[in-house]
Amino acid sequence: MAQGPGQATGQGAGVGQGAAPDSGAGADSGAGGGASRAPGAVRRAALGPVGLVVAGGLSVQIGSAFAVLLMPHAGAFGVVTLRLVAAAVVLLVVCRPKVRGYGRADWGTVLAFGLVMAAMNTLLYQSTARIPLGAAVTLEVLGPLALSVIVSRRWVNVVWAGLALGGVALLGSGGFDRLDPLGAACALGAGACWAAYIVFSARTGRRFPKADGLALGMAFAAVLSLPMGIAEAGTALLEPRTVALGVAVALLSSVLPYTLEMIALRRMPAPTFAILMSLEPAIAAGAGFFVLHQALSLTDAAAIALVIGASVGAVRTQVGGGGAK
C-alpha cells in the first residue's frame, strides 16, 4: 500500500464515535478540498475506492465457491485453516511487517482484527457446508447492512440500506424456510463478525503502515484456526492437491480482497463501505451459478437488481454530497 500510518482516514473513529474522517478522506469525497477541484476529479477520487471494493467482492466470492468444492476433501474447519495459514504466509513474506515500536493499544487492535477474521471465516464456512452459498452470503450481509444504518448520519443512507435490505429479503424468499437452522445461525454470526471486521480493518489500517496490520492480524487468525483444522482434516491438510487448492482459495478469498478493502477503507467512510457490501449476495449468486452450477431464478435477478441499485445510490450519494456526512 502507498499510505503510511498517519494517512489513514480515521474510519474507526467514525464508526465508534460518529466523528468525520480527516482531511485525507475529505479530499477524496469532496468534503474538504473538493471546492477547488473539478467535478470529474472529485468523482474519480470517490469511485476509485468503490472499484477496489467491487473487485474485492468478486475475488472473495469466487474463492468461497472454490472453498465449497474443497470441503469434501478437508472439511469446513480444514478449509478455513488452509485459507488463513496460506494467506498469512504470503502476507508475512511480502509485507515483512515490523513488530517493534507499537503500543498496547496497537497490538490490541490488530489481535482483535485477527480474532474477528478467524471467527468470520469459520462461521461462514460452517454455514456454506450446510446451506447454499448465495443464501449464506445473503444472511451474512445483514451485519454490514445493520452497521450502515446504525452509524449513518444521513437519512438518505438509511433509504439505500433499506432498499438493499429489501433485495436481500427477496433473494432469500424462495428457500429460507428450508434452510438448516445451524447453517443459518452461523451465517448470521458471520454477518456480525463482518460488521466488526469493517470497524477493526479501518482501525488497523490507521495504526499500521501499508499492509503490516493485515499481515499480523492474518497470522494471529491462522494460529487460532490451526487446532480445529488439524483436528478435523488431519493429514489431508498436507496432500499436494488440497494444499494447492487451499492456496488458491487463500489468494482469492483473503490476500487480494482484504488488501483491497483495507485500502478502500482508508479512502471512503465506513457507512458507505458497509452499504457496498450489499453487492455480496449478488456476486455470491453469480459465483454459485458459474462455479457451483446453482441456477438463478427471475426472483433472484430482481433481488440482485435491487441490491445493485442500492449500491449505486450509495455511491452517487458519496460522490455528490461527500462521505463525511
PDB file of C-alpha atoms in Angstrom:
ATOM      1  CA  MET A   1       0.000   0.000   0.000  1.00  0.00           C
ATOM      2  CA  ALA A   2       1.097   3.554  -0.645  1.00  0.00           C
ATOM      3  CA  GLN A   3      -0.283   5.153   2.511  1.00  0.00           C
ATOM      4  CA  GLY A   4       1.512   5.347   5.819  1.00  0.00           C
ATOM      5  CA  PRO A   5       0.136   5.156   9.334  1.00  0.00           C
ATOM      6  CA  GLY A   6      -0.777   8.814   9.578  1.00  0.00           C
ATOM      7  CA  GLN A   7      -2.578   8.897   6.253  1.00  0.00           C
ATOM      8  CA  ALA A   8      -5.496   6.610   7.010  1.00  0.00           C
ATOM      9  CA  THR A   9      -8.859   8.330   7.098  1.00  0.00           C
ATOM     10  CA  GLY A  10      -9.832   7.509  10.641  1.00  0.00           C
ATOM     11  CA  GLN A  11     -12.812   5.298   9.848  1.00  0.00           C
ATOM     12  CA  GLY A  12     -12.607   3.580  13.214  1.00  0.00           C
ATOM     13  CA  ALA A  13     -13.320   6.842  14.961  1.00  0.00           C
ATOM     14  CA  GLY A  14     -16.131   7.482  12.552  1.00  0.00           C
ATOM     15  CA  VAL A  15     -17.786   4.196  13.386  1.00  0.00           C
ATOM     16  CA  GLY A  16     -17.262   4.239  17.083  1.00  0.00           C
ATOM     17  CA  GLN A  17     -17.828   7.901  17.830  1.00  0.00           C
ATOM     18  CA  GLY A  18     -19.544   9.457  14.867  1.00  0.00           C
ATOM     19  CA  ALA A  19     -16.528  11.590  14.040  1.00  0.00           C
ATOM     20  CA  ALA A  20     -15.944  12.641  10.482  1.00  0.00           C
ATOM     21  CA  PRO A  21     -12.907  11.368   8.579  1.00  0.00           C
ATOM     22  CA  ASP A  22      -9.846  13.541   8.460  1.00  0.00           C
ATOM     23  CA  SER A  23      -8.717  15.698   5.582  1.00  0.00           C
ATOM     24  CA  GLY A  24      -7.450  12.756   3.596  1.00  0.00           C
ATOM     25  CA  ALA A  25     -10.930  11.362   3.239  1.00  0.00           C
ATOM     26  CA  GLY A  26     -12.368  14.796   2.721  1.00  0.00           C
ATOM     27  CA  ALA A  27     -10.204  15.356  -0.292  1.00  0.00           C
ATOM     28  CA  ASP A  28     -11.432  12.182  -1.825  1.00  0.00           C
ATOM     29  CA  SER A  29     -15.075  12.779  -1.117  1.00  0.00           C
ATOM     30  CA  GLY A  30     -15.250  16.464  -1.836  1.00  0.00           C
ATOM     31  CA  ALA A  31     -15.887  17.435   1.776  1.00  0.00           C
ATOM     32  CA  GLY A  32     -12.527  19.132   2.294  1.00  0.00           C
ATOM     33  CA  GLY A  33     -10.648  20.482  -0.714  1.00  0.00           C
ATOM     34  CA  GLY A  34     -13.337  19.413  -3.174  1.00  0.00           C
ATOM     35  CA  ALA A  35     -14.452  23.002  -3.803  1.00  0.00           C
ATOM     36  CA  SER A  36     -11.224  23.708  -5.660  1.00  0.00           C
ATOM     37  CA  ARG A  37     -11.290  20.513  -7.711  1.00  0.00           C
ATOM     38  CA  ALA A  38     -13.090  19.819 -10.953  1.00  0.00           C
ATOM     39  CA  PRO A  39     -16.261  17.680 -10.619  1.00  0.00           C
ATOM     40  CA  GLY A  40     -14.703  14.957 -12.749  1.00  0.00           C
ATOM     41  CA  ALA A  41     -11.671  14.745 -10.479  1.00  0.00           C
ATOM     42  CA  VAL A  42     -13.868  14.516  -7.385  1.00  0.00           C
ATOM     43  CA  ARG A  43     -15.959  11.790  -8.997  1.00  0.00           C
ATOM     44  CA  ARG A  44     -12.897   9.759  -9.990  1.00  0.00           C
ATOM     45  CA  ALA A  45     -11.430  10.151  -6.495  1.00  0.00           C
ATOM     46  CA  ALA A  46     -14.633   8.784  -4.944  1.00  0.00           C
ATOM     47  CA  LEU A  47     -15.173   5.987  -7.435  1.00  0.00           C
ATOM     48  CA  GLY A  48     -11.611   4.649  -7.096  1.00  0.00           C
ATOM     49  CA  PRO A  49     -12.265   3.056  -3.667  1.00  0.00           C
ATOM     50  CA  VAL A  50     -15.598   1.747  -4.944  1.00  0.00           C
ATOM     51  CA  GLY A  51     -13.808  -0.170  -7.687  1.00  0.00           C
ATOM     52  CA  LEU A  52     -11.494  -1.671  -5.076  1.00  0.00           C
ATOM     53  CA  VAL A  53     -14.467  -2.853  -3.001  1.00  0.00           C
ATOM     54  CA  VAL A  54     -16.219  -4.414  -6.018  1.00  0.00           C
ATOM     55  CA  ALA A  55     -13.025  -6.163  -7.165  1.00  0.00           C
ATOM     56  CA  GLY A  56     -12.524  -7.482  -3.651  1.00  0.00           C
ATOM     57  CA  GLY A  57     -16.093  -8.780  -3.574  1.00  0.00           C
ATOM     58  CA  LEU A  58     -15.664 -10.631  -6.861  1.00  0.00           C
ATOM     59  CA  SER A  59     -12.456 -12.206  -5.646  1.00  0.00           C
ATOM     60  CA  VAL A  60     -13.771 -13.324  -2.254  1.00  0.00           C
ATOM     61  CA  GLN A  61     -16.964 -14.906  -3.607  1.00  0.00           C
ATOM     62  CA  ILE A  62     -15.181 -16.809  -6.369  1.00  0.00           C
ATOM     63  CA  GLY A  63     -12.751 -18.015  -3.718  1.00  0.00           C
ATOM     64  CA  SER A  64     -15.659 -19.048  -1.490  1.00  0.00           C
ATOM     65  CA  ALA A  65     -17.160 -21.080  -4.318  1.00  0.00           C
ATOM     66  CA  PHE A  66     -13.869 -22.934  -4.767  1.00  0.00           C
ATOM     67  CA  ALA A  67     -13.744 -23.451  -1.000  1.00  0.00           C
ATOM     68  CA  VAL A  68     -17.103 -25.259  -1.174  1.00  0.00           C
ATOM     69  CA  LEU A  69     -15.586 -27.623  -3.745  1.00  0.00           C
ATOM     70  CA  LEU A  70     -12.645 -28.240  -1.408  1.00  0.00           C
ATOM     71  CA  MET A  71     -14.734 -29.042   1.686  1.00  0.00           C
ATOM     72  CA  PRO A  72     -15.341 -32.745   0.835  1.00  0.00           C
ATOM     73  CA  HIS A  73     -11.568 -33.261   0.967  1.00  0.00           C
ATOM     74  CA  ALA A  74     -10.617 -31.188   4.025  1.00  0.00           C
ATOM     75  CA  GLY A  75     -13.836 -30.283   5.830  1.00  0.00           C
ATOM     76  CA  ALA A  76     -15.014 -26.792   6.721  1.00  0.00           C
ATOM     77  CA  PHE A  77     -12.502 -26.302   9.541  1.00  0.00           C
ATOM     78  CA  GLY A  78      -9.712 -27.666   7.360  1.00  0.00           C
ATOM     79  CA  VAL A  79     -10.534 -25.253   4.530  1.00  0.00           C
ATOM     80  CA  VAL A  80     -10.537 -22.313   6.950  1.00  0.00           C
ATOM     81  CA  THR A  81      -7.131 -23.375   8.263  1.00  0.00           C
ATOM     82  CA  LEU A  82      -5.682 -23.776   4.760  1.00  0.00           C
ATOM     83  CA  ARG A  83      -7.044 -20.411   3.722  1.00  0.00           C
ATOM     84  CA  LEU A  84      -5.796 -18.481   6.745  1.00  0.00           C
ATOM     85  CA  VAL A  85      -2.397 -20.189   7.031  1.00  0.00           C
ATOM     86  CA  ALA A  86      -1.618 -19.787   3.328  1.00  0.00           C
ATOM     87  CA  ALA A  87      -2.782 -16.172   3.370  1.00  0.00           C
ATOM     88  CA  ALA A  88      -0.707 -15.437   6.475  1.00  0.00           C
ATOM     89  CA  VAL A  89       2.435 -16.936   4.941  1.00  0.00           C
ATOM     90  CA  VAL A  90       2.020 -14.925   1.727  1.00  0.00           C
ATOM     91  CA  LEU A  91       1.359 -11.669   3.563  1.00  0.00           C
ATOM     92  CA  LEU A  92       4.208 -12.136   6.040  1.00  0.00           C
ATOM     93  CA  VAL A  93       6.686 -12.867   3.229  1.00  0.00           C
ATOM     94  CA  VAL A  94       5.504  -9.968   1.068  1.00  0.00           C
ATOM     95  CA  CYS A  95       4.974  -7.346   3.780  1.00  0.00           C
ATOM     96  CA  ARG A  96       7.677  -8.325   6.283  1.00  0.00           C
ATOM     97  CA  PRO A  97       5.862  -6.362   8.987  1.00  0.00           C
ATOM     98  CA  LYS A  98       7.817  -4.725  11.782  1.00  0.00           C
ATOM     99  CA  VAL A  99       6.888  -5.778  15.307  1.00  0.00           C
ATOM    100  CA  ARG A 100       8.676  -3.050  17.243  1.00  0.00           C
ATOM    101  CA  GLY A 101       7.538   0.438  18.030  1.00  0.00           C
ATOM    102  CA  TYR A 102       3.872  -0.327  18.695  1.00  0.00           C
ATOM    103  CA  GLY A 103       1.968   0.230  21.920  1.00  0.00           C
ATOM    104  CA  ARG A 104      -0.554  -1.885  23.797  1.00  0.00           C
ATOM    105  CA  ALA A 105      -3.479  -0.239  22.005  1.00  0.00           C
ATOM    106  CA  ASP A 106      -1.939  -1.033  18.605  1.00  0.00           C
ATOM    107  CA  TRP A 107      -1.474  -4.705  19.465  1.00  0.00           C
ATOM    108  CA  GLY A 108      -4.927  -4.899  20.993  1.00  0.00           C
ATOM    109  CA  THR A 109      -6.415  -3.598  17.755  1.00  0.00           C
ATOM    110  CA  VAL A 110      -4.533  -5.991  15.482  1.00  0.00           C
ATOM    111  CA  LEU A 111      -5.263  -9.000  17.715  1.00  0.00           C
ATOM    112  CA  ALA A 112      -8.956  -8.102  17.747  1.00  0.00           C
ATOM    113  CA  PHE A 113      -8.763  -7.814  13.953  1.00  0.00           C
ATOM    114  CA  GLY A 114      -7.268 -11.309  13.721  1.00  0.00           C
ATOM    115  CA  LEU A 115      -9.874 -12.756  16.088  1.00  0.00           C
ATOM    116  CA  VAL A 116     -12.681 -11.252  14.020  1.00  0.00           C
ATOM    117  CA  MET A 117     -11.195 -12.636  10.782  1.00  0.00           C
ATOM    118  CA  ALA A 118     -10.865 -16.124  12.260  1.00  0.00           C
ATOM    119  CA  ALA A 119     -14.421 -16.101  13.600  1.00  0.00           C
ATOM    120  CA  MET A 120     -15.897 -14.651  10.409  1.00  0.00           C
ATOM    121  CA  ASN A 121     -14.253 -17.246   8.174  1.00  0.00           C
ATOM    122  CA  THR A 122     -15.024 -20.159  10.476  1.00  0.00           C
ATOM    123  CA  LEU A 123     -18.703 -19.270  10.810  1.00  0.00           C
ATOM    124  CA  LEU A 124     -19.163 -18.604   7.101  1.00  0.00           C
ATOM    125  CA  TYR A 125     -17.586 -21.896   6.051  1.00  0.00           C
ATOM    126  CA  GLN A 126     -19.618 -23.789   8.630  1.00  0.00           C
ATOM    127  CA  SER A 127     -22.644 -22.128   7.060  1.00  0.00           C
ATOM    128  CA  THR A 128     -21.750 -22.885   3.431  1.00  0.00           C
ATOM    129  CA  ALA A 129     -21.157 -26.513   4.421  1.00  0.00           C
ATOM    130  CA  ARG A 130     -24.869 -26.671   5.339  1.00  0.00           C
ATOM    131  CA  ILE A 131     -26.732 -24.183   3.124  1.00  0.00           C
ATOM    132  CA  PRO A 132     -26.231 -22.790  -0.419  1.00  0.00           C
ATOM    133  CA  LEU A 133     -23.549 -20.146  -0.912  1.00  0.00           C
ATOM    134  CA  GLY A 134     -25.985 -17.467  -2.085  1.00  0.00           C
ATOM    135  CA  ALA A 135     -28.275 -17.935   0.909  1.00  0.00           C
ATOM    136  CA  ALA A 136     -25.342 -17.925   3.333  1.00  0.00           C
ATOM    137  CA  VAL A 137     -23.938 -14.667   1.998  1.00  0.00           C
ATOM    138  CA  THR A 138     -27.424 -13.147   1.850  1.00  0.00           C
ATOM    139  CA  LEU A 139     -27.828 -13.741   5.577  1.00  0.00           C
ATOM    140  CA  GLU A 140     -24.232 -12.706   6.280  1.00  0.00           C
ATOM    141  CA  VAL A 141     -24.634  -9.314   4.609  1.00  0.00           C
ATOM    142  CA  LEU A 142     -27.270  -8.332   7.165  1.00  0.00           C
ATOM    143  CA  GLY A 143     -24.370  -7.491   9.507  1.00  0.00           C
ATOM    144  CA  PRO A 144     -22.881  -4.742   7.314  1.00  0.00           C
ATOM    145  CA  LEU A 145     -26.394  -3.517   6.499  1.00  0.00           C
ATOM    146  CA  ALA A 146     -27.179  -3.136  10.179  1.00  0.00           C
ATOM    147  CA  LEU A 147     -23.874  -1.307  10.676  1.00  0.00           C
ATOM    148  CA  SER A 148     -24.666   1.112   7.848  1.00  0.00           C
ATOM    149  CA  VAL A 149     -27.993   2.049   9.451  1.00  0.00           C
ATOM    150  CA  ILE A 150     -26.628   2.335  12.997  1.00  0.00           C
ATOM    151  CA  VAL A 151     -23.688   4.607  12.198  1.00  0.00           C
ATOM    152  CA  SER A 152     -25.207   6.600   9.334  1.00  0.00           C
ATOM    153  CA  ARG A 153     -25.513  10.347   9.872  1.00  0.00           C
ATOM    154  CA  ARG A 154     -27.547  10.968   6.710  1.00  0.00           C
ATOM    155  CA  TRP A 155     -31.122   9.793   6.288  1.00  0.00           C
ATOM    156  CA  VAL A 156     -30.541   9.010   2.615  1.00  0.00           C
ATOM    157  CA  ASN A 157     -28.110   6.253   3.641  1.00  0.00           C
ATOM    158  CA  VAL A 158     -30.911   4.679   5.650  1.00  0.00           C
ATOM    159  CA  VAL A 159     -33.030   4.695   2.473  1.00  0.00           C
ATOM    160  CA  TRP A 160     -30.310   2.986   0.441  1.00  0.00           C
ATOM    161  CA  ALA A 161     -29.729   0.448   3.199  1.00  0.00           C
ATOM    162  CA  GLY A 162     -33.468  -0.252   3.324  1.00  0.00           C
ATOM    163  CA  LEU A 163     -33.580  -0.816  -0.432  1.00  0.00           C
ATOM    164  CA  ALA A 164     -30.633  -3.192  -0.184  1.00  0.00           C
ATOM    165  CA  LEU A 165     -32.310  -4.998   2.702  1.00  0.00           C
ATOM    166  CA  GLY A 166     -35.397  -5.462   0.524  1.00  0.00           C
ATOM    167  CA  GLY A 167     -33.206  -7.053  -2.134  1.00  0.00           C
ATOM    168  CA  VAL A 168     -31.602  -9.314   0.455  1.00  0.00           C
ATOM    169  CA  ALA A 169     -35.033 -10.414   1.688  1.00  0.00           C
ATOM    170  CA  LEU A 170     -36.231 -11.037  -1.868  1.00  0.00           C
ATOM    171  CA  LEU A 171     -33.117 -13.023  -2.709  1.00  0.00           C
ATOM    172  CA  GLY A 172     -33.783 -15.374   0.190  1.00  0.00           C
ATOM    173  CA  SER A 173     -37.552 -15.541  -0.101  1.00  0.00           C
ATOM    174  CA  GLY A 174     -37.553 -18.751  -2.091  1.00  0.00           C
ATOM    175  CA  GLY A 175     -35.786 -21.010   0.359  1.00  0.00           C
ATOM    176  CA  PHE A 176     -35.044 -19.602   3.802  1.00  0.00           C
ATOM    177  CA  ASP A 177     -37.839 -21.710   5.300  1.00  0.00           C
ATOM    178  CA  ARG A 178     -35.963 -24.848   4.279  1.00  0.00           C
ATOM    179  CA  LEU A 179     -32.506 -23.799   5.474  1.00  0.00           C
ATOM    180  CA  ASP A 180     -30.613 -25.810   8.041  1.00  0.00           C
ATOM    181  CA  PRO A 181     -31.048 -23.832  11.312  1.00  0.00           C
ATOM    182  CA  LEU A 182     -27.417 -24.211  12.364  1.00  0.00           C
ATOM    183  CA  GLY A 183     -26.213 -23.135   8.936  1.00  0.00           C
ATOM    184  CA  ALA A 184     -28.453 -20.067   9.014  1.00  0.00           C
ATOM    185  CA  ALA A 185     -27.304 -19.211  12.557  1.00  0.00           C
ATOM    186  CA  CYS A 186     -23.656 -19.489  11.511  1.00  0.00           C
ATOM    187  CA  ALA A 187     -24.315 -17.152   8.564  1.00  0.00           C
ATOM    188  CA  LEU A 188     -25.906 -14.568  10.862  1.00  0.00           C
ATOM    189  CA  GLY A 189     -22.956 -14.894  13.250  1.00  0.00           C
ATOM    190  CA  ALA A 190     -20.589 -14.370  10.325  1.00  0.00           C
ATOM    191  CA  GLY A 191     -22.548 -11.218   9.487  1.00  0.00           C
ATOM    192  CA  ALA A 192     -21.994  -9.839  12.980  1.00  0.00           C
ATOM    193  CA  CYS A 193     -18.286 -10.601  12.621  1.00  0.00           C
ATOM    194  CA  TRP A 194     -18.295  -8.937   9.203  1.00  0.00           C
ATOM    195  CA  ALA A 195     -19.604  -5.713  10.748  1.00  0.00           C
ATOM    196  CA  ALA A 196     -16.843  -5.914  13.370  1.00  0.00           C
ATOM    197  CA  TYR A 197     -14.306  -6.626  10.599  1.00  0.00           C
ATOM    198  CA  ILE A 198     -15.239  -3.336   8.903  1.00  0.00           C
ATOM    199  CA  VAL A 199     -14.537  -1.445  12.122  1.00  0.00           C
ATOM    200  CA  PHE A 200     -11.271  -3.185  13.023  1.00  0.00           C
ATOM    201  CA  SER A 201      -9.955  -3.210   9.463  1.00  0.00           C
ATOM    202  CA  ALA A 202     -10.242   0.575   9.380  1.00  0.00           C
ATOM    203  CA  ARG A 203      -8.639   0.959  12.809  1.00  0.00           C
ATOM    204  CA  THR A 204      -5.818  -1.424  11.935  1.00  0.00           C
ATOM    205  CA  GLY A 205      -5.187   0.455   8.708  1.00  0.00           C
ATOM    206  CA  ARG A 206      -4.758   3.669  10.706  1.00  0.00           C
ATOM    207  CA  ARG A 207      -2.327   2.215  13.219  1.00  0.00           C
ATOM    208  CA  PHE A 208      -0.078   0.122  10.932  1.00  0.00           C
ATOM    209  CA  PRO A 209       1.642   1.183   7.689  1.00  0.00           C
ATOM    210  CA  LYS A 210       0.942  -0.420   4.343  1.00  0.00           C
ATOM    211  CA  ALA A 211      -0.489  -3.955   4.849  1.00  0.00           C
ATOM    212  CA  ASP A 212       1.525  -4.706   8.002  1.00  0.00           C
ATOM    213  CA  GLY A 213      -1.539  -4.789  10.237  1.00  0.00           C
ATOM    214  CA  LEU A 214      -3.319  -7.120   7.853  1.00  0.00           C
ATOM    215  CA  ALA A 215      -0.353  -9.494   7.783  1.00  0.00           C
ATOM    216  CA  LEU A 216      -0.080  -9.570  11.584  1.00  0.00           C
ATOM    217  CA  GLY A 217      -3.826  -9.966  12.049  1.00  0.00           C
ATOM    218  CA  MET A 218      -3.943 -12.774   9.491  1.00  0.00           C
ATOM    219  CA  ALA A 219      -1.092 -14.563  11.252  1.00  0.00           C
ATOM    220  CA  PHE A 220      -2.990 -14.438  14.540  1.00  0.00           C
ATOM    221  CA  ALA A 221      -6.156 -15.681  12.812  1.00  0.00           C
ATOM    222  CA  ALA A 222      -4.182 -18.590  11.317  1.00  0.00           C
ATOM    223  CA  VAL A 223      -2.826 -19.586  14.737  1.00  0.00           C
ATOM    224  CA  LEU A 224      -6.359 -19.579  16.167  1.00  0.00           C
ATOM    225  CA  SER A 225      -7.663 -21.801  13.359  1.00  0.00           C
ATOM    226  CA  LEU A 226      -4.881 -24.415  13.433  1.00  0.00           C
ATOM    227  CA  PRO A 227      -6.177 -26.647  16.264  1.00  0.00           C
ATOM    228  CA  MET A 228      -9.648 -27.008  14.723  1.00  0.00           C
ATOM    229  CA  GLY A 229      -8.316 -27.609  11.235  1.00  0.00           C
ATOM    230  CA  ILE A 230      -5.822 -30.252  12.327  1.00  0.00           C
ATOM    231  CA  ALA A 231      -8.445 -31.989  14.453  1.00  0.00           C
ATOM    232  CA  GLU A 232     -10.890 -32.245  11.543  1.00  0.00           C
ATOM    233  CA  ALA A 233      -8.693 -32.739   8.482  1.00  0.00           C
ATOM    234  CA  GLY A 234      -5.521 -34.303   9.908  1.00  0.00           C
ATOM    235  CA  THR A 235      -3.021 -35.366   7.256  1.00  0.00           C
ATOM    236  CA  ALA A 236      -5.385 -34.280   4.460  1.00  0.00           C
ATOM    237  CA  LEU A 237      -4.037 -30.778   5.009  1.00  0.00           C
ATOM    238  CA  LEU A 238      -0.669 -31.981   3.648  1.00  0.00           C
ATOM    239  CA  GLU A 239      -1.926 -33.522   0.394  1.00  0.00           C
ATOM    240  CA  PRO A 240      -0.452 -31.579  -2.579  1.00  0.00           C
ATOM    241  CA  ARG A 241      -3.786 -31.150  -4.386  1.00  0.00           C
ATOM    242  CA  THR A 242      -5.508 -29.964  -1.229  1.00  0.00           C
ATOM    243  CA  VAL A 243      -2.679 -27.568  -0.405  1.00  0.00           C
ATOM    244  CA  ALA A 244      -2.718 -26.133  -3.941  1.00  0.00           C
ATOM    245  CA  LEU A 245      -6.463 -25.526  -3.825  1.00  0.00           C
ATOM    246  CA  GLY A 246      -6.122 -24.073  -0.339  1.00  0.00           C
ATOM    247  CA  VAL A 247      -3.504 -21.595  -1.543  1.00  0.00           C
ATOM    248  CA  ALA A 248      -5.773 -20.566  -4.436  1.00  0.00           C
ATOM    249  CA  VAL A 249      -8.672 -20.053  -2.030  1.00  0.00           C
ATOM    250  CA  ALA A 250      -6.401 -18.022   0.271  1.00  0.00           C
ATOM    251  CA  LEU A 251      -5.257 -15.716  -2.509  1.00  0.00           C
ATOM    252  CA  LEU A 252      -8.777 -15.194  -3.867  1.00  0.00           C
ATOM    253  CA  SER A 253     -10.642 -15.036  -0.561  1.00  0.00           C
ATOM    254  CA  SER A 254      -8.158 -13.406   1.810  1.00  0.00           C
ATOM    255  CA  VAL A 255      -4.969 -11.840   0.447  1.00  0.00           C
ATOM    256  CA  LEU A 256      -6.418  -9.935  -2.513  1.00  0.00           C
ATOM    257  CA  PRO A 257      -9.830  -8.842  -1.152  1.00  0.00           C
ATOM    258  CA  TYR A 258      -8.653  -7.937   2.359  1.00  0.00           C
ATOM    259  CA  THR A 259      -5.836  -5.835   0.934  1.00  0.00           C
ATOM    260  CA  LEU A 260      -8.181  -4.059  -1.477  1.00  0.00           C
ATOM    261  CA  GLU A 261     -10.750  -3.457   1.256  1.00  0.00           C
ATOM    262  CA  MET A 262      -8.179  -2.054   3.676  1.00  0.00           C
ATOM    263  CA  ILE A 263      -7.012   0.391   1.004  1.00  0.00           C
ATOM    264  CA  ALA A 264     -10.622   1.331   0.260  1.00  0.00           C
ATOM    265  CA  LEU A 265     -11.441   1.896   3.937  1.00  0.00           C
ATOM    266  CA  ARG A 266      -8.635   4.444   4.111  1.00  0.00           C
ATOM    267  CA  ARG A 267     -10.361   6.472   1.395  1.00  0.00           C
ATOM    268  CA  MET A 268     -14.091   6.118   1.998  1.00  0.00           C
ATOM    269  CA  PRO A 269     -16.421   6.331   5.015  1.00  0.00           C
ATOM    270  CA  ALA A 270     -17.214   3.055   6.743  1.00  0.00           C
ATOM    271  CA  PRO A 271     -21.017   3.529   6.289  1.00  0.00           C
ATOM    272  CA  THR A 272     -20.601   3.749   2.507  1.00  0.00           C
ATOM    273  CA  PHE A 273     -18.338   0.703   2.560  1.00  0.00           C
ATOM    274  CA  ALA A 274     -20.935  -1.191   4.584  1.00  0.00           C
ATOM    275  CA  ILE A 275     -23.707  -0.420   2.094  1.00  0.00           C
ATOM    276  CA  LEU A 276     -21.470  -1.501  -0.806  1.00  0.00           C
ATOM    277  CA  MET A 277     -21.189  -4.864   0.931  1.00  0.00           C
ATOM    278  CA  SER A 278     -24.803  -5.343  -0.205  1.00  0.00           C
ATOM    279  CA  LEU A 279     -23.329  -6.384  -3.551  1.00  0.00           C
ATOM    280  CA  GLU A 280     -22.007  -9.568  -1.970  1.00  0.00           C
ATOM    281  CA  PRO A 281     -25.218 -11.666  -2.275  1.00  0.00           C
ATOM    282  CA  ALA A 282     -25.441 -10.801  -5.962  1.00  0.00           C
ATOM    283  CA  ILE A 283     -21.785 -11.686  -6.505  1.00  0.00           C
ATOM    284  CA  ALA A 284     -22.201 -14.886  -4.493  1.00  0.00           C
ATOM    285  CA  ALA A 285     -25.222 -15.872  -6.563  1.00  0.00           C
ATOM    286  CA  GLY A 286     -23.166 -15.369  -9.718  1.00  0.00           C
ATOM    287  CA  ALA A 287     -20.285 -17.407  -8.314  1.00  0.00           C
ATOM    288  CA  GLY A 288     -22.733 -20.139  -7.324  1.00  0.00           C
ATOM    289  CA  PHE A 289     -24.116 -20.177 -10.858  1.00  0.00           C
ATOM    290  CA  PHE A 290     -20.813 -20.246 -12.743  1.00  0.00           C
ATOM    291  CA  VAL A 291     -18.691 -22.331 -10.353  1.00  0.00           C
ATOM    292  CA  LEU A 292     -21.191 -24.478  -8.433  1.00  0.00           C
ATOM    293  CA  HIS A 293     -23.896 -24.637 -11.144  1.00  0.00           C
ATOM    294  CA  GLN A 294     -26.613 -23.196  -8.889  1.00  0.00           C
ATOM    295  CA  ALA A 295     -29.389 -21.792 -11.084  1.00  0.00           C
ATOM    296  CA  LEU A 296     -30.719 -18.230 -10.778  1.00  0.00           C
ATOM    297  CA  SER A 297     -34.484 -17.562 -10.861  1.00  0.00           C
ATOM    298  CA  LEU A 298     -36.280 -14.415 -12.000  1.00  0.00           C
ATOM    299  CA  THR A 299     -36.815 -13.563  -8.335  1.00  0.00           C
ATOM    300  CA  ASP A 300     -33.070 -13.817  -7.759  1.00  0.00           C
ATOM    301  CA  ALA A 301     -32.456 -11.489 -10.707  1.00  0.00           C
ATOM    302  CA  ALA A 302     -34.924  -8.934  -9.344  1.00  0.00           C
ATOM    303  CA  ALA A 303     -33.273  -9.117  -5.927  1.00  0.00           C
ATOM    304  CA  ILE A 304     -29.851  -8.588  -7.466  1.00  0.00           C
ATOM    305  CA  ALA A 305     -31.179  -5.529  -9.326  1.00  0.00           C
ATOM    306  CA  LEU A 306     -32.440  -4.051  -6.048  1.00  0.00           C
ATOM    307  CA  VAL A 307     -29.129  -4.645  -4.307  1.00  0.00           C
ATOM    308  CA  ILE A 308     -27.122  -3.141  -7.158  1.00  0.00           C
ATOM    309  CA  GLY A 309     -29.496  -0.172  -7.305  1.00  0.00           C
ATOM    310  CA  ALA A 310     -28.974   0.471  -3.598  1.00  0.00           C
ATOM    311  CA  SER A 311     -25.204   0.296  -4.003  1.00  0.00           C
ATOM    312  CA  VAL A 312     -25.236   2.669  -6.982  1.00  0.00           C
ATOM    313  CA  GLY A 313     -27.374   5.072  -4.957  1.00  0.00           C
ATOM    314  CA  ALA A 314     -24.925   4.936  -2.072  1.00  0.00           C
ATOM    315  CA  VAL A 315     -22.042   5.677  -4.432  1.00  0.00           C
ATOM    316  CA  ARG A 316     -23.839   8.635  -6.007  1.00  0.00           C
ATOM    317  CA  THR A 317     -24.590   9.988  -2.537  1.00  0.00           C
ATOM    318  CA  GLN A 318     -20.902   9.783  -1.652  1.00  0.00           C
ATOM    319  CA  VAL A 319     -19.826  11.476  -4.892  1.00  0.00           C
ATOM    320  CA  GLY A 320     -22.415  14.230  -4.839  1.00  0.00           C
ATOM    321  CA  GLY A 321     -22.630  15.054  -1.159  1.00  0.00           C
ATOM    322  CA  GLY A 322     -19.372  13.919   0.409  1.00  0.00           C
ATOM    323  CA  GLY A 323     -18.936  10.837   2.549  1.00  0.00           C
ATOM    324  CA  ALA A 324     -18.345  12.605   5.833  1.00  0.00           C
ATOM    325  CA  LYS A 325     -21.972  13.454   6.464  1.00  0.00           C
TER     326      LYS A 325
END
